[in-house]
Coordinates of N, CA and C in Angstrom, one line a residue:
M1 N 21.0 -99.4 25.6 CA 21.6 -98.4 24.6 C 21.8 -97.1 25.3
R2 N 20.7 -96.7 26.0 CA 20.8 -95.4 26.7 C 22.0 -95.4 27.7
A3 N 22.2 -96.5 28.4 CA 23.3 -96.5 29.4 C 24.6 -96.4 28.7
Q4 N 24.7 -97.0 27.5 CA 26.0 -97.0 26.7 C 26.3 -95.5 26.3
R5 N 25.2 -94.8 25.8 CA 25.4 -93.4 25.4 C 25.8 -92.6 26.6
T6 N 25.2 -92.9 27.8 CA 25.5 -92.1 29.0 C 27.0 -92.3 29.4
L7 N 27.4 -93.6 29.3 CA 28.8 -93.9 29.6 C 29.8 -93.2 28.7
I8 N 29.5 -93.2 27.4 CA 30.3 -92.6 26.4 C 30.4 -91.1 26.7
A9 N 29.3 -90.5 27.0 CA 29.3 -89.0 27.3 C 30.1 -88.7 28.5
A10 N 30.0 -89.6 29.5 CA 30.8 -89.4 30.7 C 32.3 -89.5 30.4
L11 N 32.7 -90.4 29.6 CA 34.1 -90.6 29.3 C 34.6 -89.4 28.5
V12 N 33.8 -88.9 27.6 CA 34.1 -87.7 26.8 C 34.4 -86.5 27.8
L13 N 33.5 -86.3 28.7 CA 33.6 -85.2 29.7 C 34.8 -85.4 30.5
I14 N 35.1 -86.6 30.9 CA 36.3 -86.9 31.7 C 37.6 -86.6 30.9
A15 N 37.6 -87.0 29.7 CA 38.7 -86.8 28.8 C 38.9 -85.3 28.6
A16 N 37.8 -84.5 28.4 CA 37.9 -83.1 28.2 C 38.5 -82.4 29.5
A17 N 38.0 -82.9 30.6 CA 38.5 -82.3 31.9 C 40.0 -82.6 32.1
V18 N 40.4 -83.8 31.8 CA 41.8 -84.1 31.9 C 42.6 -83.3 31.0
F19 N 42.2 -83.1 29.7 CA 42.9 -82.3 28.7 C 43.0 -80.8 29.2
S20 N 41.8 -80.3 29.7 CA 41.8 -78.9 30.2 C 42.8 -78.8 31.4
Y21 N 42.8 -79.7 32.3 CA 43.7 -79.7 33.4 C 45.1 -79.7 33.0
S22 N 45.4 -80.6 32.0 CA 46.8 -80.7 31.5 C 47.2 -79.4 30.8
Q23 N 46.3 -78.9 30.0 CA 46.7 -77.6 29.4 C 46.9 -76.5 30.4
G24 N 46.0 -76.4 31.4 CA 46.2 -75.4 32.4 C 47.5 -75.6 33.2
K25 N 47.8 -76.8 33.5 CA 49.0 -77.1 34.2 C 50.2 -76.7 33.4
S26 N 50.2 -77.0 32.1 CA 51.3 -76.7 31.2 C 51.4 -75.2 31.1
L27 N 50.3 -74.5 31.0 CA 50.4 -73.0 30.9 C 50.9 -72.4 32.2
S28 N 50.5 -73.0 33.3 CA 51.0 -72.5 34.6 C 52.5 -72.7 34.7
H29 N 53.0 -73.9 34.2 CA 54.4 -74.2 34.3 C 55.2 -73.3 33.3
A30 N 54.6 -73.0 32.2 CA 55.3 -72.1 31.2 C 55.4 -70.7 31.8
R31 N 54.3 -70.2 32.5 CA 54.4 -68.9 33.1 C 55.4 -68.9 34.3
A32 N 55.5 -70.0 35.0 CA 56.5 -70.0 36.1 C 57.9 -70.1 35.6
S33 N 58.1 -70.8 34.5 CA 59.4 -70.9 33.9 C 59.8 -69.5 33.3
L34 N 58.9 -68.8 32.7 CA 59.2 -67.4 32.2 C 59.5 -66.5 33.4
A35 N 58.7 -66.6 34.4 CA 59.0 -65.7 35.6 C 60.4 -66.0 36.2
A36 N 60.8 -67.2 36.1 CA 62.1 -67.6 36.7 C 63.3 -67.0 35.9
V37 N 63.1 -66.5 34.7 CA 64.2 -65.9 33.9 C 63.9 -64.5 33.5
T38 N 62.8 -63.9 33.9 CA 62.4 -62.6 33.6 C 62.7 -61.7 34.8
P39 N 63.6 -60.7 34.6 CA 64.0 -59.9 35.8 C 62.9 -58.9 36.2
S40 N 62.8 -58.6 37.4 CA 61.9 -57.5 37.9 C 62.7 -56.2 37.9
V41 N 62.0 -55.1 38.1 CA 62.7 -53.8 38.3 C 63.8 -53.8 39.4
I42 N 63.5 -54.6 40.4 CA 64.5 -54.7 41.5 C 65.7 -55.5 41.0
D43 N 65.5 -56.5 40.3 CA 66.7 -57.3 39.8 C 67.6 -56.4 38.9
V44 N 67.0 -55.6 38.0 CA 67.7 -54.7 37.1 C 68.4 -53.6 37.9
G45 N 67.6 -52.9 38.8 CA 68.1 -51.8 39.5 C 69.2 -52.2 40.4
F46 N 69.1 -53.3 41.1 CA 70.2 -53.8 42.0 C 71.5 -54.1 41.2
S47 N 71.3 -54.7 40.1 CA 72.5 -55.1 39.2 C 73.2 -53.8 38.7
Q48 N 72.4 -52.8 38.3 CA 73.0 -51.6 37.8 C 73.7 -50.8 39.0
S49 N 73.1 -50.7 40.1 CA 73.6 -49.9 41.2 C 74.8 -50.7 41.8
M50 N 74.8 -52.0 42.0 CA 75.9 -52.7 42.6 C 77.0 -52.8 41.6
L51 N 76.8 -52.7 40.3 CA 77.8 -52.7 39.3 C 78.7 -51.4 39.5
L52 N 78.1 -50.3 39.7 CA 78.8 -49.0 40.0 C 79.6 -49.2 41.3
H53 N 78.9 -49.7 42.3 CA 79.5 -49.9 43.6 C 80.8 -50.7 43.5
H54 N 80.7 -51.9 42.8 CA 81.8 -52.8 42.7 C 83.0 -52.1 41.9
Q55 N 82.6 -51.4 40.9 CA 83.7 -50.7 40.0 C 84.6 -49.9 40.9
Q56 N 84.0 -49.1 41.9 CA 84.9 -48.3 42.7 C 85.7 -49.1 43.7
A57 N 85.1 -50.1 44.3 CA 85.8 -51.0 45.2 C 87.0 -51.6 44.5
I58 N 86.8 -52.1 43.3 CA 87.9 -52.7 42.5 C 89.0 -51.6 42.2
A59 N 88.6 -50.4 41.8 CA 89.5 -49.3 41.5 C 90.4 -49.0 42.8
M60 N 89.7 -48.9 43.9 CA 90.5 -48.6 45.1 C 91.5 -49.7 45.5
S61 N 91.0 -50.9 45.3 CA 91.9 -52.1 45.6 C 93.1 -52.1 44.7
Q62 N 92.8 -51.8 43.4 CA 93.9 -51.8 42.4 C 95.0 -50.7 42.7
I63 N 94.5 -49.6 43.3 CA 95.5 -48.6 43.8 C 96.4 -49.1 44.8
M64 N 95.9 -49.9 45.7 CA 96.8 -50.5 46.7 C 97.7 -51.6 46.2
L65 N 97.5 -52.0 44.9 CA 98.3 -53.1 44.3 C 99.3 -52.5 43.3
D66 N 99.6 -51.2 43.5 CA 100.4 -50.5 42.5 C 101.9 -50.7 42.7
G67 N 102.3 -51.5 43.7 CA 103.7 -51.7 44.0 C 104.3 -51.0 45.2
K68 N 103.6 -50.0 45.7 CA 104.1 -49.3 46.9 C 103.9 -50.3 48.1
P69 N 104.9 -50.1 49.0 CA 104.8 -51.0 50.2 C 103.5 -50.8 51.0
T70 N 102.9 -52.0 51.3 CA 101.6 -51.9 52.1 C 101.4 -53.3 52.8
G71 N 100.8 -53.2 54.0 CA 100.5 -54.4 54.7 C 99.1 -55.0 54.3
L72 N 98.5 -54.3 53.3 CA 97.1 -54.7 52.9 C 97.1 -55.3 51.5
H73 N 98.2 -55.7 51.0 CA 98.3 -56.3 49.7 C 97.3 -57.5 49.5
A74 N 97.4 -58.4 50.4 CA 96.5 -59.6 50.3 C 95.0 -59.3 50.4
F75 N 94.7 -58.4 51.3 CA 93.3 -58.0 51.5 C 92.8 -57.3 50.3
A76 N 93.6 -56.3 49.8 CA 93.1 -55.6 48.6 C 93.0 -56.6 47.4
R77 N 93.8 -57.5 47.2 CA 93.7 -58.5 46.1 C 92.5 -59.3 46.3
T78 N 92.1 -59.7 47.5 CA 90.9 -60.5 47.8 C 89.7 -59.7 47.3
I79 N 89.6 -58.5 47.7 CA 88.5 -57.6 47.4 C 88.4 -57.5 45.9
A80 N 89.5 -57.2 45.2 CA 89.5 -57.0 43.8 C 89.1 -58.2 43.0
S81 N 89.6 -59.4 43.4 CA 89.3 -60.6 42.7 C 87.9 -61.1 42.9
T82 N 87.4 -61.0 44.1 CA 86.0 -61.4 44.4 C 85.0 -60.5 43.7
Q83 N 85.2 -59.2 43.7 CA 84.3 -58.3 43.1 C 84.4 -58.3 41.6
L84 N 85.5 -58.6 41.0 CA 85.6 -58.7 39.6 C 84.7 -59.8 39.1
V85 N 84.7 -60.9 39.8 CA 83.9 -62.1 39.4 C 82.4 -61.7 39.4
E86 N 82.0 -61.0 40.5 CA 80.6 -60.6 40.7 C 80.2 -59.6 39.7
L87 N 81.1 -58.6 39.4 CA 80.9 -57.6 38.4 C 80.6 -58.2 37.0
G88 N 81.4 -59.2 36.7 CA 81.3 -59.9 35.4 C 79.9 -60.6 35.3
E89 N 79.4 -61.2 36.4 CA 78.1 -61.8 36.4 C 77.0 -60.8 36.2
M90 N 77.1 -59.6 36.9 CA 76.1 -58.6 36.8 C 76.1 -58.0 35.4
R91 N 77.3 -57.8 34.8 CA 77.3 -57.3 33.4 C 76.7 -58.3 32.5
G92 N 76.9 -59.6 32.7 CA 76.3 -60.6 31.9 C 74.8 -60.6 32.0
W93 N 74.3 -60.4 33.2 CA 72.8 -60.4 33.4 C 72.3 -59.2 32.6
L94 N 72.8 -58.0 32.8 CA 72.3 -56.8 32.1 C 72.3 -57.0 30.6
K95 N 73.4 -57.5 30.1 CA 73.5 -57.8 28.6 C 72.4 -58.7 28.2
L96 N 72.2 -59.8 29.0 CA 71.2 -60.8 28.6 C 69.8 -60.2 28.7
W97 N 69.5 -59.3 29.6 CA 68.2 -58.6 29.8 C 68.0 -57.5 28.8
G98 N 69.1 -57.1 28.1 CA 69.0 -55.9 27.2 C 68.9 -54.6 27.9
E99 N 69.5 -54.5 29.1 CA 69.5 -53.3 30.0 C 70.9 -52.7 29.9
E100 N 70.9 -51.4 30.2 CA 72.1 -50.6 30.2 C 72.8 -50.7 31.5
E101 N 74.1 -50.5 31.5 CA 74.9 -50.5 32.8 C 74.8 -49.1 33.4
H102 N 73.6 -48.6 33.7 CA 73.4 -47.3 34.1 C 72.7 -47.3 35.5
H103 N 73.4 -46.7 36.5 CA 72.9 -46.7 37.9 C 71.7 -45.7 37.9
Q104 N 70.6 -46.1 38.5 CA 69.5 -45.2 38.7 C 69.7 -44.3 39.9
A105 N 70.1 -43.1 39.7 CA 70.5 -42.2 40.8 C 69.4 -42.0 41.8
D106 N 68.1 -42.1 41.4 CA 67.0 -41.9 42.4 C 66.7 -43.1 43.2
M107 N 67.4 -44.3 42.9 CA 67.2 -45.5 43.6 C 65.7 -45.9 43.7
V108 N 65.0 -45.6 42.7 CA 63.5 -45.9 42.7 C 63.2 -47.3 42.8
W109 N 64.1 -48.2 42.3 CA 63.9 -49.6 42.4 C 63.7 -50.1 43.8
M110 N 64.3 -49.4 44.8 CA 64.2 -49.8 46.2 C 62.8 -49.4 46.8
L111 N 62.0 -48.7 46.0 CA 60.7 -48.4 46.5 C 59.6 -49.3 46.0
L112 N 60.0 -50.4 45.3 CA 59.1 -51.2 44.6 C 59.0 -52.6 45.2
G113 N 59.4 -52.8 46.5 CA 59.3 -54.1 47.1 C 57.9 -54.5 47.5
S114 N 57.8 -55.6 48.2 CA 56.5 -56.2 48.5 C 55.9 -55.5 49.7
A115 N 56.7 -54.7 50.4 CA 56.2 -53.9 51.6 C 56.9 -52.6 51.7
P116 N 56.3 -51.6 52.3 CA 57.0 -50.3 52.5 C 58.3 -50.4 53.2
L117 N 59.2 -49.6 52.9 CA 60.5 -49.6 53.5 C 60.4 -49.1 55.0
D118 N 61.2 -49.7 55.8 CA 61.2 -49.3 57.2 C 62.0 -47.9 57.3
A119 N 62.1 -47.4 58.5 CA 62.6 -46.0 58.6 C 64.1 -46.0 58.2
S120 N 64.9 -47.0 58.6 CA 66.3 -47.0 58.2 C 66.5 -47.1 56.7
M121 N 65.7 -47.9 56.0 CA 65.8 -48.0 54.6 C 65.3 -46.7 53.9
Q122 N 64.3 -46.1 54.4 CA 63.8 -44.9 53.8 C 64.9 -43.8 53.9
K123 N 65.6 -43.8 55.0 CA 66.7 -42.8 55.2 C 67.8 -43.1 54.2
Y124 N 68.1 -44.4 54.1 CA 69.2 -44.8 53.1 C 68.9 -44.3 51.7
V125 N 67.6 -44.6 51.3 CA 67.3 -44.1 49.9 C 67.4 -42.6 49.8
M126 N 66.9 -41.9 50.8 CA 67.0 -40.4 50.7 C 68.4 -39.9 50.7
D127 N 69.3 -40.6 51.5 CA 70.7 -40.2 51.5 C 71.3 -40.5 50.2
C128 N 71.0 -41.6 49.6 CA 71.5 -41.9 48.3 C 71.1 -40.9 47.2
R129 N 69.8 -40.5 47.3 CA 69.3 -39.5 46.3 C 70.0 -38.1 46.5
N130 N 70.4 -37.8 47.7 CA 71.1 -36.5 48.0 C 72.6 -36.6 47.7
A131 N 73.1 -37.8 47.5 CA 74.6 -37.9 47.3 C 74.9 -37.5 45.9
D132 N 76.2 -37.1 45.7 CA 76.6 -36.5 44.5 C 76.4 -37.5 43.3
R133 N 76.7 -38.8 43.6 CA 76.6 -39.8 42.5 C 75.4 -40.8 42.7
G134 N 74.5 -40.3 43.5 CA 73.3 -41.1 43.7 C 73.5 -42.4 44.6
M135 N 74.5 -42.4 45.4 CA 74.8 -43.5 46.2 C 75.7 -43.1 47.3
I136 N 75.4 -43.4 48.6 CA 76.3 -43.1 49.7 C 77.5 -44.1 49.8
G137 N 78.6 -43.6 50.3 CA 79.7 -44.5 50.6 C 80.8 -44.4 49.5
L138 N 80.5 -43.8 48.3 CA 81.5 -43.7 47.3 C 82.5 -42.6 47.6
A139 N 83.8 -43.0 47.3 CA 84.8 -42.0 47.5 C 84.8 -40.9 46.4
T140 N 85.2 -39.7 46.8 CA 85.3 -38.7 45.8 C 86.5 -38.8 45.0
A141 N 86.6 -38.0 43.9 CA 87.8 -38.0 43.0 C 89.0 -37.5 43.8
N142 N 88.8 -36.5 44.7 CA 89.9 -36.0 45.5 C 90.4 -37.1 46.5
E143 N 89.5 -37.8 47.1 CA 89.9 -38.9 48.0 C 90.7 -40.0 47.3
L144 N 90.3 -40.3 46.1 CA 91.0 -41.3 45.3 C 92.4 -40.8 44.9
N145 N 92.5 -39.6 44.5 CA 93.8 -39.0 44.2 C 94.7 -39.0 45.4
E146 N 94.2 -38.6 46.5 CA 95.0 -38.6 47.7 C 95.5 -40.0 48.1
L147 N 94.6 -41.0 47.9 CA 95.0 -42.4 48.1 C 96.1 -42.8 47.2
R148 N 96.1 -42.4 46.0 CA 97.2 -42.7 45.0 C 98.5 -42.1 45.5
Q149 N 98.4 -40.9 46.0 CA 99.7 -40.2 46.3 C 100.2 -40.5 47.7
S150 N 99.4 -41.0 48.6 CA 99.9 -41.3 49.9 C 100.8 -42.5 49.9
E151 N 101.5 -42.7 51.1 CA 102.4 -43.8 51.2 C 102.3 -44.4 52.6
G152 N 102.8 -45.6 52.8 CA 103.0 -46.2 54.1 C 101.7 -46.4 54.9
L153 N 101.8 -46.2 56.2 CA 100.7 -46.4 57.1 C 99.6 -45.4 56.9
K154 N 99.9 -44.2 56.4 CA 98.9 -43.2 56.2 C 98.0 -43.7 55.0
R155 N 98.6 -44.3 54.0 CA 97.7 -44.8 52.9 C 96.9 -46.0 53.3
D156 N 97.5 -46.8 54.1 CA 96.8 -48.0 54.6 C 95.6 -47.6 55.4
R157 N 95.7 -46.6 56.3 CA 94.6 -46.1 57.0 C 93.5 -45.5 56.1
Q158 N 94.0 -44.7 55.1 CA 93.0 -44.1 54.2 C 92.2 -45.1 53.4
F159 N 92.9 -46.2 53.0 CA 92.2 -47.2 52.3 C 91.2 -47.9 53.1
I160 N 91.5 -48.3 54.4 CA 90.6 -48.9 55.2 C 89.4 -48.0 55.5
E161 N 89.7 -46.7 55.8 CA 88.6 -45.8 56.1 C 87.6 -45.7 54.9
L162 N 88.2 -45.5 53.7 CA 87.4 -45.4 52.5 C 86.6 -46.6 52.2
M163 N 87.2 -47.8 52.4 CA 86.6 -49.0 52.0 C 85.5 -49.4 53.1
L164 N 85.7 -49.0 54.3 CA 84.7 -49.2 55.3 C 83.4 -48.4 55.0
K165 N 83.6 -47.1 54.7 CA 82.5 -46.3 54.3 C 81.8 -46.8 53.0
H166 N 82.6 -47.3 52.1 CA 82.1 -47.9 50.9 C 81.3 -49.1 51.1
H167 N 81.7 -50.1 51.9 CA 81.0 -51.3 52.2 C 79.7 -51.0 53.0
R168 N 79.8 -50.0 53.9 CA 78.6 -49.7 54.7 C 77.5 -49.0 53.8
G169 N 78.0 -48.4 52.7 CA 77.0 -47.8 51.8 C 76.4 -48.8 50.9
G170 N 77.0 -50.0 50.7 CA 76.5 -51.0 49.8 C 75.7 -52.1 50.4
V171 N 75.9 -52.4 51.7 CA 75.2 -53.5 52.3 C 73.7 -53.3 52.4
P172 N 73.2 -52.2 52.7 CA 71.7 -52.0 52.7 C 71.0 -52.4 51.4
M173 N 71.5 -52.0 50.3 CA 70.8 -52.3 49.0 C 71.0 -53.8 48.7
A174 N 72.1 -54.4 49.2 CA 72.2 -55.9 49.0 C 71.2 -56.6 49.9
Q175 N 71.0 -56.1 51.1 CA 70.0 -56.7 52.0 C 68.6 -56.7 51.4
F176 N 68.3 -55.5 50.8 CA 67.0 -55.3 50.2 C 66.8 -56.3 49.1
A177 N 67.8 -56.4 48.2 CA 67.7 -57.3 47.0 C 67.7 -58.7 47.4
A178 N 68.4 -59.1 48.5 CA 68.4 -60.5 48.9 C 67.0 -61.0 49.3
S179 N 66.1 -60.0 49.7 CA 64.7 -60.4 50.1 C 63.7 -60.1 49.0
E180 N 64.0 -59.1 48.2 CA 63.0 -58.6 47.3 C 63.2 -58.9 45.8
A181 N 64.4 -59.3 45.4 CA 64.6 -59.6 44.0 C 63.8 -60.8 43.6
Q182 N 63.5 -60.9 42.3 CA 62.6 -62.0 41.8 C 63.5 -63.2 41.4
L183 N 64.6 -63.0 40.8 CA 65.4 -64.1 40.2 C 66.3 -64.7 41.3
N184 N 66.3 -66.0 41.4 CA 67.1 -66.7 42.4 C 68.6 -66.4 42.3
A185 N 69.1 -66.2 41.1 CA 70.5 -65.9 40.9 C 70.8 -64.5 41.5
V186 N 70.0 -63.6 41.4 CA 70.2 -62.2 41.9 C 70.1 -62.3 43.5
K187 N 69.1 -63.0 43.9 CA 68.9 -63.2 45.4 C 70.2 -63.8 46.0
R188 N 70.7 -64.8 45.3 CA 71.9 -65.5 45.9 C 73.1 -64.6 45.9
M189 N 73.3 -63.8 44.8 CA 74.4 -62.9 44.8 C 74.3 -61.8 45.9
A190 N 73.1 -61.3 46.0 CA 72.9 -60.2 47.0 C 73.1 -60.8 48.4
S191 N 72.7 -62.0 48.7 CA 72.9 -62.6 50.0 C 74.4 -62.8 50.2
L192 N 75.1 -63.2 49.2 CA 76.6 -63.5 49.2 C 77.3 -62.2 49.5
I193 N 76.9 -61.1 48.8 CA 77.5 -59.8 49.0 C 77.3 -59.3 50.5
V194 N 76.1 -59.5 51.0 CA 75.9 -59.1 52.4 C 76.8 -59.8 53.3
M195 N 76.9 -61.2 53.1 CA 77.8 -62.0 54.0 C 79.3 -61.6 53.8
E196 N 79.7 -61.4 52.6 CA 81.1 -61.1 52.3 C 81.5 -59.7 52.9
Q197 N 80.6 -58.7 52.6 CA 81.0 -57.4 53.0 C 80.8 -57.1 54.5
S198 N 79.9 -57.8 55.1 CA 79.7 -57.7 56.6 C 80.9 -58.3 57.3
R199 N 81.4 -59.4 56.7 CA 82.6 -60.0 57.3 C 83.8 -59.1 57.1
E200 N 83.9 -58.5 55.9 CA 85.1 -57.6 55.6 C 85.0 -56.3 56.5
I201 N 83.8 -55.8 56.7 CA 83.6 -54.7 57.6 C 84.2 -55.0 59.0
Q202 N 83.9 -56.1 59.5 CA 84.4 -56.5 60.8 C 86.0 -56.6 60.8
H203 N 86.5 -57.2 59.7 CA 87.9 -57.3 59.5 C 88.6 -56.0 59.5
M204 N 88.0 -55.0 58.7 CA 88.5 -53.7 58.6 C 88.5 -52.9 59.9
Q205 N 87.4 -53.1 60.6 CA 87.4 -52.5 61.9 C 88.5 -52.9 62.8
N206 N 88.8 -54.2 62.8 CA 89.9 -54.7 63.6 C 91.3 -54.2 63.0
L207 N 91.4 -54.1 61.7 CA 92.6 -53.6 61.1 C 92.8 -52.1 61.5
L208 N 91.8 -51.4 61.4 CA 91.9 -49.9 61.7 C 92.2 -49.7 63.2
A209 N 91.7 -50.5 64.1 CA 92.0 -50.4 65.5 C 93.5 -50.8 65.7
A210 N 94.0 -51.8 64.9 CA 95.4 -52.1 65.0 C 96.3 -51.0 64.5
L211 N 95.9 -50.4 63.4 CA 96.7 -49.3 62.8 C 96.7 -48.1 63.7
Q212 N 95.7 -47.9 64.5 CA 95.6 -46.7 65.3 C 96.7 -46.7 66.4
T213 N 97.2 -47.9 66.7 CA 98.3 -48.0 67.7 C 99.6 -47.5 67.2
Y214 N 99.8 -47.3 65.9 CA 101.0 -46.8 65.3 C 100.8 -45.3 65.2
P215 N 101.9 -44.5 65.5 CA 101.8 -43.1 65.4 C 101.6 -42.6 63.9
A216 N 100.8 -41.6 63.7 CA 100.6 -41.1 62.4 C 101.8 -40.3 61.9
P217 N 102.2 -40.4 60.7 CA 103.4 -39.6 60.2 C 103.1 -38.1 60.3
P218 N 104.2 -37.4 60.5 CA 104.0 -35.9 60.6 C 103.5 -35.3 59.3
T219 N 102.6 -34.4 59.4 CA 102.0 -33.7 58.3 C 103.0 -32.5 57.9
E220 N 103.0 -32.3 56.6 CA 103.9 -31.2 56.1 C 103.1 -29.9 56.0

């Protein structure tokens, strides 16, 4: 009889342990699932900052699609269409998260990674903080107006120069988000932006070198 009671007690303990393990495993799974859809400060900050960045790239590209003659029509259309799709995704994320489409001018989200920023990234954040719109590489209103009014090769050169500066100002924060964002969707987009814009930077450098072989139009 005693052996039977001992066996029953052992079975109860085993059942309790299995139940406890199962509950703990379910809780861990639930927490992991929640973390997979809950954005970090970096996810939100990157989406807000890159949203502003994309808005201007699209605006500059649309200027080049206004009907004036240009050899950059296909390139401008590629930038506009690619970044419109990405902008739509980021807007969707921010809406889903209940966050505003408001760029954090102090770029504080880039200070919250898993490790301290290296010297180049520290300089990038400081340069962004000191920039008029809280981000380096953005064209000024005067530069955009001049782009609208220019024509021919002069305008093509201006567009490439402005877009080169623009891309170079955006790649560092995309590199940071590609490694430090919490959500896989954000990481994937940041990595894609790094790849796309790095490739376009190389293309624009080649275009600019080719355009330099043509004489600049006389200034009035």
